[in-house]
N, CA and C atoms as an extended XYZ file, in Angstrom:
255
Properties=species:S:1:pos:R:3:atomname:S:1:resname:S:1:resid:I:1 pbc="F F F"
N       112.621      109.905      113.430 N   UNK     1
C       112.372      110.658      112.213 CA  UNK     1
C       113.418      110.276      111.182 C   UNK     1
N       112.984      110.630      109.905 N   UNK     2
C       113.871      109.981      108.791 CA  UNK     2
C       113.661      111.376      107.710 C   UNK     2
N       114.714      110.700      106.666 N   UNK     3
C       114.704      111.835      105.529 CA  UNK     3
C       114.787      110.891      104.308 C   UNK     3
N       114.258      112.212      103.254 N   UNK     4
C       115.006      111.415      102.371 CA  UNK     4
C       116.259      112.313      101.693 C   UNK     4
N       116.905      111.922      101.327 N   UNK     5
C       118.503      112.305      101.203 CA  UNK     5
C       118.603      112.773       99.964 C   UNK     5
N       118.012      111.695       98.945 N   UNK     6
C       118.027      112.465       97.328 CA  UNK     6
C       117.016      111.938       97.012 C   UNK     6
N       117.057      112.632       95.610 N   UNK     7
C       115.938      111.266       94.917 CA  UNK     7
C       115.447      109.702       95.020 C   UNK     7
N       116.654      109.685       95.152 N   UNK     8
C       116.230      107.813       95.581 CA  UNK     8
C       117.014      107.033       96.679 C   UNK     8
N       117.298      108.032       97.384 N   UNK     9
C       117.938      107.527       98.957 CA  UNK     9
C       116.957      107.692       99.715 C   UNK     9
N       116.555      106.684      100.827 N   UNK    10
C       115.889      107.472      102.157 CA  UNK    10
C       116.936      106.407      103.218 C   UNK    10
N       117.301      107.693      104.150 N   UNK    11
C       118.011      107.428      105.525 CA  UNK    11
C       117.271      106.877      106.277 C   UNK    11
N       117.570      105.827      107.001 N   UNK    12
C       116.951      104.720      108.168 CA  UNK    12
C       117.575      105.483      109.420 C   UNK    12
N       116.949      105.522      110.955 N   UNK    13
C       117.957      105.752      111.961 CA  UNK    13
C       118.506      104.623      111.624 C   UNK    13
N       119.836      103.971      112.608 N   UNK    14
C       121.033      103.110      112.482 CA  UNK    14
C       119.828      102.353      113.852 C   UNK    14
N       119.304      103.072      114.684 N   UNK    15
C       118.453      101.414      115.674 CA  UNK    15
C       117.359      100.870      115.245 C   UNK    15
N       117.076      101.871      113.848 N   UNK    16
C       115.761      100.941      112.852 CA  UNK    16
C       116.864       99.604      112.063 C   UNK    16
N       117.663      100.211      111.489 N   UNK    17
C       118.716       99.307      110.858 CA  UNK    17
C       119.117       98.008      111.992 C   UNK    17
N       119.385       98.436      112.732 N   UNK    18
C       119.474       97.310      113.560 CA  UNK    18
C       119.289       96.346      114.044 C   UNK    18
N       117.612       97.150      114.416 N   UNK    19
C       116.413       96.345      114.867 CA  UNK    19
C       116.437       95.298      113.919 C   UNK    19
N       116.127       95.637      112.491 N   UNK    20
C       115.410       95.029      111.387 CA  UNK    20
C       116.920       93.867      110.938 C   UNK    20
N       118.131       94.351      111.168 N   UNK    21
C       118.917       93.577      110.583 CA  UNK    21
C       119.513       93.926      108.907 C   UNK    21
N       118.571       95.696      108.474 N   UNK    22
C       119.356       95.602      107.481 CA  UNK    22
C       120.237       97.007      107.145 C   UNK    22
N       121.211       96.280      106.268 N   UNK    23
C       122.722       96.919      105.933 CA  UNK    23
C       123.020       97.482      104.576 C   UNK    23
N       123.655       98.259      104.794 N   UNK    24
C       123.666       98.766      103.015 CA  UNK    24
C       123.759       97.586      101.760 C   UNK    24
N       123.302       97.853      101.044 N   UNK    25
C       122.828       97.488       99.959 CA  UNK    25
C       122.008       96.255       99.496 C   UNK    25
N       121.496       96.035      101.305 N   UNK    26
C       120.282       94.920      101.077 CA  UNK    26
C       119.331       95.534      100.108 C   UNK    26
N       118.382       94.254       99.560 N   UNK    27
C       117.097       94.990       98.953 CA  UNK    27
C       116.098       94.836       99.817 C   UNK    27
N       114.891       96.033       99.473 N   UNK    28
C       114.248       96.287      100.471 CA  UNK    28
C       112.712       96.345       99.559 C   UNK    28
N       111.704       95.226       99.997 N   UNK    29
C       110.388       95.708       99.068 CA  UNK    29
C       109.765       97.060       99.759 C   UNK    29
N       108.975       97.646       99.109 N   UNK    30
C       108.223       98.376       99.041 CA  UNK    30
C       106.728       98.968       98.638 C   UNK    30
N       105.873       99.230       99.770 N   UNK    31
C       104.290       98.989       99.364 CA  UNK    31
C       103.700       99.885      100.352 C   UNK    31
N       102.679      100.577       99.537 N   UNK    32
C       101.524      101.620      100.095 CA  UNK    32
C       100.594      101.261      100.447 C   UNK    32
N       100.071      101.192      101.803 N   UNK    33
C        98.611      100.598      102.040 CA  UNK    33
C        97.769      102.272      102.869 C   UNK    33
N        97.235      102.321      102.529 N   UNK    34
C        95.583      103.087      103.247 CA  UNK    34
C        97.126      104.512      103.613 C   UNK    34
N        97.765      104.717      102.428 N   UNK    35
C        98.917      105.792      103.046 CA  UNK    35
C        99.955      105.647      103.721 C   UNK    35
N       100.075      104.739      104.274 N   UNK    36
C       101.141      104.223      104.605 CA  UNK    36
C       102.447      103.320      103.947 C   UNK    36
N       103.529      104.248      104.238 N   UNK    37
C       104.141      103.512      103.085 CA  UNK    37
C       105.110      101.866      104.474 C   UNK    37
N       104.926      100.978      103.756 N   UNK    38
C       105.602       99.914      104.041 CA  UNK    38
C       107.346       99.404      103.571 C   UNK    38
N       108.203       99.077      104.282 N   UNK    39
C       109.451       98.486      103.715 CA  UNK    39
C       109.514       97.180      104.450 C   UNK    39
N       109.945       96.620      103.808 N   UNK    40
C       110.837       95.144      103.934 CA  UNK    40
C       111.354       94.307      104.030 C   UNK    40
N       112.240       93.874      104.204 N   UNK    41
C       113.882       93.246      104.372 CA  UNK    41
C       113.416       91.741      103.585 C   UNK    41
N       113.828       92.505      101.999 N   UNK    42
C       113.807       90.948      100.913 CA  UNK    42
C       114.782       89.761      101.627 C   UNK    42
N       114.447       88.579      102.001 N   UNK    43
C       115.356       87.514      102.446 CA  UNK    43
C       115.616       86.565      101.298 C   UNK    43
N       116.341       85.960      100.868 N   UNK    44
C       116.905       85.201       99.920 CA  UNK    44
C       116.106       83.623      100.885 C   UNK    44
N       115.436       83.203       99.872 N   UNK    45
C       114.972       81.457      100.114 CA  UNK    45
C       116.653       80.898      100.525 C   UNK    45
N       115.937       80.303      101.646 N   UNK    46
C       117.228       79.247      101.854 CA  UNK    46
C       117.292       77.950      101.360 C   UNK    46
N       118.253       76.745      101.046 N   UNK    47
C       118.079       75.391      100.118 CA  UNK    47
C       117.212       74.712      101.231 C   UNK    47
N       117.156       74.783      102.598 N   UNK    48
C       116.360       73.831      103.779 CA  UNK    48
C       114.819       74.101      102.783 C   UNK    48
N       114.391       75.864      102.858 N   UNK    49
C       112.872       76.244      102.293 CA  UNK    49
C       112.719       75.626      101.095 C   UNK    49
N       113.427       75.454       99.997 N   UNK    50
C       113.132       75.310       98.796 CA  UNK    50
C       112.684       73.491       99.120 C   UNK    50
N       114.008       73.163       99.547 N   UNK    51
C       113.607       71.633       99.981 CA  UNK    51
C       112.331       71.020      100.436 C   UNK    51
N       111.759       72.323      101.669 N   UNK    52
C       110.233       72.011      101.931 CA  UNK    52
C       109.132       72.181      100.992 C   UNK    52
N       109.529       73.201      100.301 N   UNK    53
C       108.756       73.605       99.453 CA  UNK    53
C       108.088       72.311       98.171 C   UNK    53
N       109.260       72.048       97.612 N   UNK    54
C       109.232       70.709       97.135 CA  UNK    54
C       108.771       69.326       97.389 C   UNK    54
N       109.088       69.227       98.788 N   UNK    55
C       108.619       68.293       99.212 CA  UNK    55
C       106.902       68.568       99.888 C   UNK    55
N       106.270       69.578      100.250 N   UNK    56
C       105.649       70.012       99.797 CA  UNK    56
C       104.457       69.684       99.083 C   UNK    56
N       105.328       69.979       97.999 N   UNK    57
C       104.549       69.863       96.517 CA  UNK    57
C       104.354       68.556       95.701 C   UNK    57
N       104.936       67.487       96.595 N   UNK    58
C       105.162       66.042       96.419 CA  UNK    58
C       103.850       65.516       96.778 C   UNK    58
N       103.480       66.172       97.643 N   UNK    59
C       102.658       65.439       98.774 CA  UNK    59
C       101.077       65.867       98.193 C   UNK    59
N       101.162       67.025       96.667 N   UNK    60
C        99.608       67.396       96.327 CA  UNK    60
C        98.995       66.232       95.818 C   UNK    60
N        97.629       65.719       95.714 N   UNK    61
C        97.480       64.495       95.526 CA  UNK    61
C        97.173       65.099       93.275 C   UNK    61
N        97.024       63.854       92.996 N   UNK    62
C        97.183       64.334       91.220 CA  UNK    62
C        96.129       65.022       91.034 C   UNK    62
N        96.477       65.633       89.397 N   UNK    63
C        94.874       67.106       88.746 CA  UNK    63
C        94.440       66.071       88.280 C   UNK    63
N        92.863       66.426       88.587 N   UNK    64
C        92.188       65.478       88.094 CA  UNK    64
C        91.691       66.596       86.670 C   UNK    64
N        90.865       66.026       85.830 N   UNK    65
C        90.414       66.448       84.431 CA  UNK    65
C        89.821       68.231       84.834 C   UNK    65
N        89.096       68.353       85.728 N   UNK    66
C        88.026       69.161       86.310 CA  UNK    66
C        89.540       70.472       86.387 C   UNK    66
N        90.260       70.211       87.522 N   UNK    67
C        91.513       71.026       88.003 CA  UNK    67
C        91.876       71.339       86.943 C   UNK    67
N        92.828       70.506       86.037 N   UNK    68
C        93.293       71.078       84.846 CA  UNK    68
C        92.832       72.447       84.015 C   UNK    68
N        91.229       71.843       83.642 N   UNK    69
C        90.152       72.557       83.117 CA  UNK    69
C        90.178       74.035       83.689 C   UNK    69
N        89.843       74.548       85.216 N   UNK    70
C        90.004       75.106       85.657 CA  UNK    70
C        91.096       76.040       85.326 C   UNK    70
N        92.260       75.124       85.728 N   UNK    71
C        94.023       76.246       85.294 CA  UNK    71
C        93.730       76.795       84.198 C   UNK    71
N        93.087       75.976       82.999 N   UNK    72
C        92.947       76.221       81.579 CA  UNK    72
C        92.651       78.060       81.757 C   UNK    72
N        91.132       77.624       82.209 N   UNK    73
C        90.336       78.870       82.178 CA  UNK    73
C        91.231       80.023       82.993 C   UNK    73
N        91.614       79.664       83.985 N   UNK    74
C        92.320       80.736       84.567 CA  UNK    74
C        93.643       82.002       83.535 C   UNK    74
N        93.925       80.739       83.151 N   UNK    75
C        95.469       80.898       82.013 CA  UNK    75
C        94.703       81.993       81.172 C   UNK    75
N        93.608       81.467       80.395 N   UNK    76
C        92.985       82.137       79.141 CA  UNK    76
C        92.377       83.417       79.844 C   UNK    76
N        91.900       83.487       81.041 N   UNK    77
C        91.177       84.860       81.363 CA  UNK    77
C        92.694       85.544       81.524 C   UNK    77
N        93.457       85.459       82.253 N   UNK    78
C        94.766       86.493       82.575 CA  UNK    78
C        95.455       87.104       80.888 C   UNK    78
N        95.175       86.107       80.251 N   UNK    79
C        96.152       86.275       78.623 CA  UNK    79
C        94.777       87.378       78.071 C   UNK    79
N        93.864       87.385       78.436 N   UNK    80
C        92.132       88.121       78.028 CA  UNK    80
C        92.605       89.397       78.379 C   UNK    80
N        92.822       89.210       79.476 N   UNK    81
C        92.863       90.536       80.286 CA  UNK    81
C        94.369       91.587       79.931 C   UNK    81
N        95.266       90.876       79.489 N   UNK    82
C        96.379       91.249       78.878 CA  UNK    82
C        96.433       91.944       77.587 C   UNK    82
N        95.602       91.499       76.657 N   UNK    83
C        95.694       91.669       75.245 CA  UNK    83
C        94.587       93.135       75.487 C   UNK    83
N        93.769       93.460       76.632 N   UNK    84
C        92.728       94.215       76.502 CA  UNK    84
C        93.482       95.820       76.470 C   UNK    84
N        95.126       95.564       76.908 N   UNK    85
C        95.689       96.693       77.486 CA  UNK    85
C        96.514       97.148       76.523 C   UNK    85
């Protein structure tokens, strides 16, 4: 069982903390599904991930005219949907 402490504290037991690996003043995401609330443990990208990541992204073969086109439309519906609000 847990509490919450104040407004914007909530107490972990110390063998949830444990378990999970986190320590005061990690950040922690947070998300509601079907009522349930979800937490986290935000990890910082390491330079090995970013490296894959990149390399990766080396390996997409080129946009052809069609792809581009596509992003286009994508870009312009999200900026659509922005201005509607």
């Amino acid at each position: 069982m847990t509490a919450i402490v104040s407004a914007n504290d909530l107490h972990l037991p110390r063998d949830w903390r444990e378990q999970t690996g986190i320590r005061e003043s990690d950040k922690l995401s947070i998300a509601l599904s079907n009522g349930i609330i979800l937490l986290q443990k935000i990890q910082p990208i390491s330079e090995e991930q970013i490296q894959a990541l990149v390399a990766q992204g080396r390996q997409l073969p080129p946009l052809t005219p069609a792809d581009e086109e596509k992003i286009e439309e994508a870009i312009q519906k999200v900026r659509r949907r922005k201005h509607k609000k």
